[in-house]
PDB file of C-alpha atoms in Angstrom:
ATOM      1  CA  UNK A   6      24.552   1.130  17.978  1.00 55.00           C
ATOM      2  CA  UNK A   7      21.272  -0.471  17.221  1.00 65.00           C
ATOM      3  CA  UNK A   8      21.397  -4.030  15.930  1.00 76.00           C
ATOM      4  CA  UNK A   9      18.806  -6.117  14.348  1.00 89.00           C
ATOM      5  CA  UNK A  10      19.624 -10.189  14.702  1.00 95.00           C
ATOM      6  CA  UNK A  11      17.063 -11.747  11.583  1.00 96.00           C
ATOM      7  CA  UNK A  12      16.696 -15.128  11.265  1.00 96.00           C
ATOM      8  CA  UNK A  13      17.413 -17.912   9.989  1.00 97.00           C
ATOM      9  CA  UNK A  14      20.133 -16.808   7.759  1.00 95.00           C
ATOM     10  CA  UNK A  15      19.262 -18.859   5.101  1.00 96.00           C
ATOM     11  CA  UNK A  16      16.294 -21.292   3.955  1.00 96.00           C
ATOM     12  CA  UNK A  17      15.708 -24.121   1.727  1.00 96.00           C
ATOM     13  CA  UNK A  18      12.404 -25.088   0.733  1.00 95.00           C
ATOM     14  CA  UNK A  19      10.067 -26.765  -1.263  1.00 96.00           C
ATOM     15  CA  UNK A  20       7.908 -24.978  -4.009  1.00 97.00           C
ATOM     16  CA  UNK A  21       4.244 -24.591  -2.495  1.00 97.00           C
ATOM     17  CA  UNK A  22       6.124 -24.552   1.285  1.00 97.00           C
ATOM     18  CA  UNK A  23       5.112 -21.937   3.771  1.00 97.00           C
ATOM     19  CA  UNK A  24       8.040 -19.652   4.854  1.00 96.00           C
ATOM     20  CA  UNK A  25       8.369 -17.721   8.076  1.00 97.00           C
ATOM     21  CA  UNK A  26      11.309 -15.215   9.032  1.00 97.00           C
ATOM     22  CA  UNK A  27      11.857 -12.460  12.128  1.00 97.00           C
ATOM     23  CA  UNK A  28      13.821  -9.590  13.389  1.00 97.00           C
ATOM     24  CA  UNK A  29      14.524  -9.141  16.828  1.00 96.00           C
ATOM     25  CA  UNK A  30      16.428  -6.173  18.169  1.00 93.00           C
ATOM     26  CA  UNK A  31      17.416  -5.059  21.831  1.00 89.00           C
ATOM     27  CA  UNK A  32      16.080  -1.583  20.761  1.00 86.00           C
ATOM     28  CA  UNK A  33      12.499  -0.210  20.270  1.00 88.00           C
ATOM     29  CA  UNK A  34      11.650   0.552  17.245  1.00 88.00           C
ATOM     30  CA  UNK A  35       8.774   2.728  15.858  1.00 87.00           C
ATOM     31  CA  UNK A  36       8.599   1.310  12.353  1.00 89.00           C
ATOM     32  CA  UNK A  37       9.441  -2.017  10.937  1.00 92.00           C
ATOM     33  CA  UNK A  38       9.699  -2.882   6.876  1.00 94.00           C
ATOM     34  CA  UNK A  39      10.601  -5.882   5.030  1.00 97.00           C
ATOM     35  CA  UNK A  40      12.181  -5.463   1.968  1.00 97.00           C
ATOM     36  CA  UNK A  41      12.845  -8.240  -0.751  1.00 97.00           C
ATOM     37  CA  UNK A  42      16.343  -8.059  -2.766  1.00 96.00           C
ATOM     38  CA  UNK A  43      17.234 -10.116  -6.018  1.00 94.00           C
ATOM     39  CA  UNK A  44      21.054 -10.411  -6.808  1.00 87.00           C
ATOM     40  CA  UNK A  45      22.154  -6.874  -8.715  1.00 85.00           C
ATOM     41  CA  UNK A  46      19.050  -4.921  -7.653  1.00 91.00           C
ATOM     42  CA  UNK A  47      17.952  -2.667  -5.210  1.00 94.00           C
ATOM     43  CA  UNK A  48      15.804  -4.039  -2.305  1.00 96.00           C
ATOM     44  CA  UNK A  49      11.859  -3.647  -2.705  1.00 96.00           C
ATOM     45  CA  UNK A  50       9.689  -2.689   0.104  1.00 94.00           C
ATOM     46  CA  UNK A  51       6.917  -5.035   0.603  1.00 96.00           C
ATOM     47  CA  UNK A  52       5.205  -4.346   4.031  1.00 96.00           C
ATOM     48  CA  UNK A  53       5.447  -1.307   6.416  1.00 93.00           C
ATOM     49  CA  UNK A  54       4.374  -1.739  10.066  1.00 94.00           C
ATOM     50  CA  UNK A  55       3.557   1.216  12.210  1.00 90.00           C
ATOM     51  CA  UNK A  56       1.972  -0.149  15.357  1.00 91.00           C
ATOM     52  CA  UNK A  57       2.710  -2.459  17.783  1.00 91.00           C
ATOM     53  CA  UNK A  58       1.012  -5.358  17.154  1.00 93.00           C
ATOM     54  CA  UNK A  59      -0.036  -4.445  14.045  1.00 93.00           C
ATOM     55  CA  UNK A  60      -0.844  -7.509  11.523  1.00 95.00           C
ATOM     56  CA  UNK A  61      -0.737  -6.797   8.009  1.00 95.00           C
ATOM     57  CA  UNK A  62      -0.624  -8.479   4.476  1.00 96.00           C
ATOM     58  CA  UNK A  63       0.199  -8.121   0.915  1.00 95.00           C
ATOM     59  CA  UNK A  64      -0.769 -11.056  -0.774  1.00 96.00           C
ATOM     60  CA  UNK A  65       1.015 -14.490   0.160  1.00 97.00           C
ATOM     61  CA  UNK A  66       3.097 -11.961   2.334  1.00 97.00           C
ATOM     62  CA  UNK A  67       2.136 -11.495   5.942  1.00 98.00           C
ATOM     63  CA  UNK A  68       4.088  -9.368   8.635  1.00 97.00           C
ATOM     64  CA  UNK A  69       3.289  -8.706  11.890  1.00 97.00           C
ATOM     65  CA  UNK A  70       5.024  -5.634  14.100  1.00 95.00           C
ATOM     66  CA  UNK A  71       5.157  -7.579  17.662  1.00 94.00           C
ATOM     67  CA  UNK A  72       4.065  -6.394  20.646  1.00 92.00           C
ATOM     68  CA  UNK A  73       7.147  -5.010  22.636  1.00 92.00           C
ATOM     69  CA  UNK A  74       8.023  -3.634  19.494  1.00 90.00           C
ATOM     70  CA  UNK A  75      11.558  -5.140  19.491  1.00 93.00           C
ATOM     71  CA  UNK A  76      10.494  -7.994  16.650  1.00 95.00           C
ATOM     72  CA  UNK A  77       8.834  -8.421  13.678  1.00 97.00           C
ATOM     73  CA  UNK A  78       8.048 -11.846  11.494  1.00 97.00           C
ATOM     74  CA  UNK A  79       7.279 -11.831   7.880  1.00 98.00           C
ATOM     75  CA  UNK A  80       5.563 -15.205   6.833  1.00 98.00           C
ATOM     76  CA  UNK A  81       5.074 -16.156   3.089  1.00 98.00           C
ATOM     77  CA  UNK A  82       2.816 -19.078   2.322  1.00 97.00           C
ATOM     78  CA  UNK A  83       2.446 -20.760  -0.723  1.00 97.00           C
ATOM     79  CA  UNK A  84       5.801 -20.490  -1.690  1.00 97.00           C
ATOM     80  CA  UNK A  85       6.698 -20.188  -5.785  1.00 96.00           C
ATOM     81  CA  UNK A  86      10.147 -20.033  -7.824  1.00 95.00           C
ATOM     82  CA  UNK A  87      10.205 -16.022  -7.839  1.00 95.00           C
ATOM     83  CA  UNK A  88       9.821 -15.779  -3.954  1.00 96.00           C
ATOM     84  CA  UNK A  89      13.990 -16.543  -4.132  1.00 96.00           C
ATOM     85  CA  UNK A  90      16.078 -13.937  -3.347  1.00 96.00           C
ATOM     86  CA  UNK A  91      17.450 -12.067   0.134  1.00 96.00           C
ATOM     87  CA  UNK A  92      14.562 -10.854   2.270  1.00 97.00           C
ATOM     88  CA  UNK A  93      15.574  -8.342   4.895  1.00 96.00           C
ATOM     89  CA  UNK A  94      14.037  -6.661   7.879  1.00 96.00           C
ATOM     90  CA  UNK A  95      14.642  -3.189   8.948  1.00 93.00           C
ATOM     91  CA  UNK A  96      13.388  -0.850  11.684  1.00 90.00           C
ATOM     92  CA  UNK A  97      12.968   2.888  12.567  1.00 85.00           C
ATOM     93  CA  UNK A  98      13.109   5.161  15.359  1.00 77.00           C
ATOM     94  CA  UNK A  99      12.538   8.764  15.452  1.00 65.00           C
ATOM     95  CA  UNK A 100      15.321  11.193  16.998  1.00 57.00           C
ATOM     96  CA  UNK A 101      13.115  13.474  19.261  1.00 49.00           C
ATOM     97  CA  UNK A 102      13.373  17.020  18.227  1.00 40.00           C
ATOM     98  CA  UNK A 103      16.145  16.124  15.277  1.00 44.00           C
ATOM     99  CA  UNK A 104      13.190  15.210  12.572  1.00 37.00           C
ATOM    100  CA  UNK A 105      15.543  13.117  10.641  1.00 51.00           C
ATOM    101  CA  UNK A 106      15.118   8.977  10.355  1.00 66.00           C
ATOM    102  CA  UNK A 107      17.560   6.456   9.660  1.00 78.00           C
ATOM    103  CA  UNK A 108      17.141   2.601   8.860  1.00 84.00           C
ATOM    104  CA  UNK A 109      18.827  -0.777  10.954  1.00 88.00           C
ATOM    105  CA  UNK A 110      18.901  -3.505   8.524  1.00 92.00           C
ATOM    106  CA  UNK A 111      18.891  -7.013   9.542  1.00 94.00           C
ATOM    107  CA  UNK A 112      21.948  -8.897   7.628  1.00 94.00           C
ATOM    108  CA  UNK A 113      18.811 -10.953   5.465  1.00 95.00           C
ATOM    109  CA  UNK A 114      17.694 -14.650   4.842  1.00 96.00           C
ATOM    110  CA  UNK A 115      18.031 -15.874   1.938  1.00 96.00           C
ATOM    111  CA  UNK A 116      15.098 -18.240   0.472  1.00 97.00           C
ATOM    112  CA  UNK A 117      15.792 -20.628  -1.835  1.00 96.00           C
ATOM    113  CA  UNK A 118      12.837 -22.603  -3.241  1.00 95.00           C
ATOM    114  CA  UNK A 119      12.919 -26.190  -4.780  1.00 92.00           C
ATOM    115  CA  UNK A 120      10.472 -26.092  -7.491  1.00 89.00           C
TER     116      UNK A 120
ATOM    117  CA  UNK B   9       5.851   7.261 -12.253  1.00 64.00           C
ATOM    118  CA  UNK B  10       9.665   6.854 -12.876  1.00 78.00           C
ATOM    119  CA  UNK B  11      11.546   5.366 -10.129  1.00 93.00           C
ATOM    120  CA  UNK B  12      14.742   5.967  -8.041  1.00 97.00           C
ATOM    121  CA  UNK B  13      17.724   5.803 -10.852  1.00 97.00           C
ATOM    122  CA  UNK B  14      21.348   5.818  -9.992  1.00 98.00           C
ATOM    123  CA  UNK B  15      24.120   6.374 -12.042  1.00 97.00           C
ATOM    124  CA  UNK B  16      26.602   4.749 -13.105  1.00 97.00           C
ATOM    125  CA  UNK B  17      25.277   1.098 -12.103  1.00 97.00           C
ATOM    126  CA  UNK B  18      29.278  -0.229 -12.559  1.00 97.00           C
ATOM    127  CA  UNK B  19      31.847   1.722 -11.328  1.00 97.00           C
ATOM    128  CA  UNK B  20      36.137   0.694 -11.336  1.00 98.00           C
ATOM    129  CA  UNK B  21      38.543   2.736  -9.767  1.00 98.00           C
ATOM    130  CA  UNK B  22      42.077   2.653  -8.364  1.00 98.00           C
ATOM    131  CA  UNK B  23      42.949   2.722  -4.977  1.00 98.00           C
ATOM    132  CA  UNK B  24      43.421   6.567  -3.743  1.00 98.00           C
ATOM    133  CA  UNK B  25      41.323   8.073  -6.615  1.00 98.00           C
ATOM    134  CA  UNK B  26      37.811   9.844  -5.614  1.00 98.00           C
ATOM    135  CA  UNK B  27      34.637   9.178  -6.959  1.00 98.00           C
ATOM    136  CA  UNK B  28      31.257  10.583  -7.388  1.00 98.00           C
ATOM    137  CA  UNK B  29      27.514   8.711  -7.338  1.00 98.00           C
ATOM    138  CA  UNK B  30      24.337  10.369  -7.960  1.00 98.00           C
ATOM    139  CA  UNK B  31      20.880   9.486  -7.621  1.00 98.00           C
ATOM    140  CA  UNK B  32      17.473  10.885  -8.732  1.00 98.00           C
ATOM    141  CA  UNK B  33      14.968   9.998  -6.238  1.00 96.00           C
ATOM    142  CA  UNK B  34      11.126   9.791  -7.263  1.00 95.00           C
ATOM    143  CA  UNK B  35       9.249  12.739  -8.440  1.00 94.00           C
ATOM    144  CA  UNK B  36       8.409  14.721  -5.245  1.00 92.00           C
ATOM    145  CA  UNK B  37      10.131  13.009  -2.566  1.00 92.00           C
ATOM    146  CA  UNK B  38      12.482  15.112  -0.477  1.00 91.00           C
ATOM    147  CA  UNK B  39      14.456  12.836   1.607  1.00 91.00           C
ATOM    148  CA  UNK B  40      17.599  10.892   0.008  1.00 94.00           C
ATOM    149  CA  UNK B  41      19.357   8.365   2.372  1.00 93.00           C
ATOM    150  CA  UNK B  42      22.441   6.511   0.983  1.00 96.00           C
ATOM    151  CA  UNK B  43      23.616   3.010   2.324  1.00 95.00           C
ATOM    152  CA  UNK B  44      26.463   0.921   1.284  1.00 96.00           C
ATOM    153  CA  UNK B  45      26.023  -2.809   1.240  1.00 95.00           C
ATOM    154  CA  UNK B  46      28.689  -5.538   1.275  1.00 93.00           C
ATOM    155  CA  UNK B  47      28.793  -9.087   2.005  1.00 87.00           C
ATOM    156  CA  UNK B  48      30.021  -8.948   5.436  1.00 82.00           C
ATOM    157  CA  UNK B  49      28.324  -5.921   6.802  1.00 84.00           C
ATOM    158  CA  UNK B  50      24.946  -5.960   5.207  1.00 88.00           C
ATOM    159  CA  UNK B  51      23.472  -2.587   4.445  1.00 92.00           C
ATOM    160  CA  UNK B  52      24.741  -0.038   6.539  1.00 92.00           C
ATOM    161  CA  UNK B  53      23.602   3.743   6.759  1.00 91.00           C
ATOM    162  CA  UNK B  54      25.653   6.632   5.355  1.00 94.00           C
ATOM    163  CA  UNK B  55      23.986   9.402   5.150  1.00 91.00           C
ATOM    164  CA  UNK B  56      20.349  11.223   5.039  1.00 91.00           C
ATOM    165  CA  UNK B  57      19.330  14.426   3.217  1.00 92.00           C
ATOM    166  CA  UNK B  58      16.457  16.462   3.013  1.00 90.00           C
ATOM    167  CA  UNK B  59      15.814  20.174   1.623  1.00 90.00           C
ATOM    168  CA  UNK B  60      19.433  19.945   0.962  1.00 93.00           C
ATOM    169  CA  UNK B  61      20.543  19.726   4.666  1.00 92.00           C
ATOM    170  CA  UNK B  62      22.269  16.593   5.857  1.00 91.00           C
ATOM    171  CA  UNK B  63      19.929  15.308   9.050  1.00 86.00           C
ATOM    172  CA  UNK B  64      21.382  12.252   9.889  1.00 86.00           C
ATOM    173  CA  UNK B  65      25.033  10.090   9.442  1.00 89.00           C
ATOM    174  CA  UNK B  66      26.326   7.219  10.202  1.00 89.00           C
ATOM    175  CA  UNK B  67      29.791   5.977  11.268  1.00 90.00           C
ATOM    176  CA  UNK B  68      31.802   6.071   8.369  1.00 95.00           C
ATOM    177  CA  UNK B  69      35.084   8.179   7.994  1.00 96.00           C
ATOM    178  CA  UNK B  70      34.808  11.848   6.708  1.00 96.00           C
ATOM    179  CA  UNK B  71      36.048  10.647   3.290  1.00 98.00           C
ATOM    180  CA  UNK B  72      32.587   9.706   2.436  1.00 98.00           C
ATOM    181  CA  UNK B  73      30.770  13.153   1.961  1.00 97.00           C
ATOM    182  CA  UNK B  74      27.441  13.725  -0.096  1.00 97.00           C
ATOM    183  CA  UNK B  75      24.827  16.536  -0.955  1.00 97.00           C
ATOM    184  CA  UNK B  76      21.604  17.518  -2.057  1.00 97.00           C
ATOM    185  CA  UNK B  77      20.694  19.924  -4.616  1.00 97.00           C
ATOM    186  CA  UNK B  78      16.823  21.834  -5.004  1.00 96.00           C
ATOM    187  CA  UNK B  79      15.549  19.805  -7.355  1.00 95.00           C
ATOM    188  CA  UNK B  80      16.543  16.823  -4.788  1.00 95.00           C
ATOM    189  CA  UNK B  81      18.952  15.071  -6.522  1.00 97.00           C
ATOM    190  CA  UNK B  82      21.748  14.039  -4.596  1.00 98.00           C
ATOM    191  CA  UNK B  83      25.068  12.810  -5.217  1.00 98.00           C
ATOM    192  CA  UNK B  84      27.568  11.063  -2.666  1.00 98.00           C
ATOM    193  CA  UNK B  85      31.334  11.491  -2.760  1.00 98.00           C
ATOM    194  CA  UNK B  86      34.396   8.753  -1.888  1.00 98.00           C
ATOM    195  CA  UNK B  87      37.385  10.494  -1.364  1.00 96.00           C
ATOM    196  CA  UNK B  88      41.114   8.318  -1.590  1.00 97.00           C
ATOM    197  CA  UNK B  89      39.189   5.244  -2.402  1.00 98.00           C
ATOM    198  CA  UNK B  90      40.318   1.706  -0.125  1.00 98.00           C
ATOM    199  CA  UNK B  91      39.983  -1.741  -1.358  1.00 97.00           C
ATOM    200  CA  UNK B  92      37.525  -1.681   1.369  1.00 96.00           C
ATOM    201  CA  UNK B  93      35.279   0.914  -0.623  1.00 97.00           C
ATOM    202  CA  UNK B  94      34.024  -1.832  -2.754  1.00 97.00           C
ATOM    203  CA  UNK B  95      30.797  -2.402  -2.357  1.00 97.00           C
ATOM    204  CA  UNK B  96      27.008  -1.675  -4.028  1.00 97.00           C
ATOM    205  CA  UNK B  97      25.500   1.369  -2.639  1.00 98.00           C
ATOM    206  CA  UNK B  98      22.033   2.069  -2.413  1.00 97.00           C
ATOM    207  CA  UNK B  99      19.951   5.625  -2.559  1.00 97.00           C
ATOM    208  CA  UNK B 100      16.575   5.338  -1.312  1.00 94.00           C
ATOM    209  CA  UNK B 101      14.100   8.017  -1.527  1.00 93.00           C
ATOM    210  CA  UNK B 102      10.869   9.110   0.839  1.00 90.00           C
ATOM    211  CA  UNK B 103       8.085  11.854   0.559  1.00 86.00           C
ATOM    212  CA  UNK B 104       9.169  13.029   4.175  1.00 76.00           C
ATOM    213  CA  UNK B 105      11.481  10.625   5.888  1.00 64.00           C
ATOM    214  CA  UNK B 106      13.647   7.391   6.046  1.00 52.00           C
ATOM    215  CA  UNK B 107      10.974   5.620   6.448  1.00 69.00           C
ATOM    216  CA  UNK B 108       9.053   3.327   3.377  1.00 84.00           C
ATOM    217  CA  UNK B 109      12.079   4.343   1.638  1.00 88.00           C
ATOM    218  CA  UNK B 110      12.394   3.246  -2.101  1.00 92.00           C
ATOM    219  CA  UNK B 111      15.432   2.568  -3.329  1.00 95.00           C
ATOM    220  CA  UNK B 112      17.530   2.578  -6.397  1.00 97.00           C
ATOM    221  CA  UNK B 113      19.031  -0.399  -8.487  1.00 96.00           C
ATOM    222  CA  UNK B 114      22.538   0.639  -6.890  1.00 97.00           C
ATOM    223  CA  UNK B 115      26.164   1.460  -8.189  1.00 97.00           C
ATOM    224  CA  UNK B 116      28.512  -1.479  -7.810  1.00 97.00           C
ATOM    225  CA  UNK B 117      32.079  -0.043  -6.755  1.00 98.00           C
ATOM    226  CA  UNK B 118      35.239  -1.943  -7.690  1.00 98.00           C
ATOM    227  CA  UNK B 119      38.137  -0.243  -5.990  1.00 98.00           C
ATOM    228  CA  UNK B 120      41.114  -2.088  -7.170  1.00 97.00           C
TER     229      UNK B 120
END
């Protein structure tokens, strides 16, 4: 099946630290989301990228959809205390003809900032 | 507007009982996918459902059924629970389809 290899696995970083993360998958996919988890909670979405090549932001957050459309990076900048927690990628493809969608998560990174 | 809520968030059950999940997606979304998460695998897909017709499901043994009722509600079923069962899973909502899916705070199952 579709796999999605995100990296790095884990991070360690200074508060006020820029971040940066991908996804890269041997499949095409037609969608890519990021999604931010804290421990006993569900994950949050925080970008959705439609095109290839597609740049887009939400706030410190920045994602781009690459070009291929087999990765995707999600940068953070500015880094503060409540950016910790698992941060994971997942992508999309559309079944021709079925109409029905499923998700490939990447196995996260977790960010751990150093205030 | 009232978010995706799953019940029970804690969950303990004995090897070879069944149990039963449900999940309340966001006002007016149709689609319900359910994933299970655990430490080894990550989040991995179980099952999609939309206007109460399964569309989509992943690899995971038949004892792992759900549905969808018409008010969209779903509810997912573990049949002769494993040790292996234990894990948090997830419902995630969307107007249309799995994708910018919302999800739920999650049931943690202890099979024990």
């Amino acid at each position: 099946g579709q796999q999605l290899n995100q990296s790095p696995q884990s991070m360690f970083i200074q508060e006020g630290e820029d971040v940066s993360m991908n996804c890269t998958s041997s499949s095409i996919f037609n969608t890519w989301l990021w999604y931010k988890q804290d421990p006993g909670e569900g994950p949050v979405l925080l970008i959705a990228l439609y095109k290839a090549g597609e740049l887009t932001s939400n706030g410190r957050l920045t994602a781009q959809f690459g070009i291929t459309r087999k990765d995707s990076f999600l940068n953070i900048s500015a880094s503060i205390p409540s950016d910790v927690g698992i941060y994971f990628c997942a992508g999309q493809t559309s079944y021709s003809g079925a109409g029905s969608y499923q998700l490939t998560f990447g196995k996260g990174t977790k960010l751990s900032v150093i205030p | 507007k009232a978010g995706v809520t799953q019940t029970p968030r804690y969950l303990i059950k004995t090897r070879g009982q069944q149990v039963t999940l449900s999940c309340s997606p966001i006002s007016g979304h149709r689609s319900v996918s359910w994933y299970q998460q655990t430490p080894g695998q990550g989040l991995q897909f179980l099952f999609e459902y939309f206007s109460e017709t399964q569309r989509n499901k992943g690899n995971f043994p038949g004892r792992f059924s759900g549905r969808q009722f018409s008010n969209s509600r779903s509810e997912m079923n573990v049949s002769t629970l494993e040790l292996g069962d234990s894990a948090l899973y997830l419902c995630a909502s969307s107007l249309e389809t799995a994708t910018e899916a919302f999800f739920g705070q999650g049931t943690r199952l202890t099979v024990v």
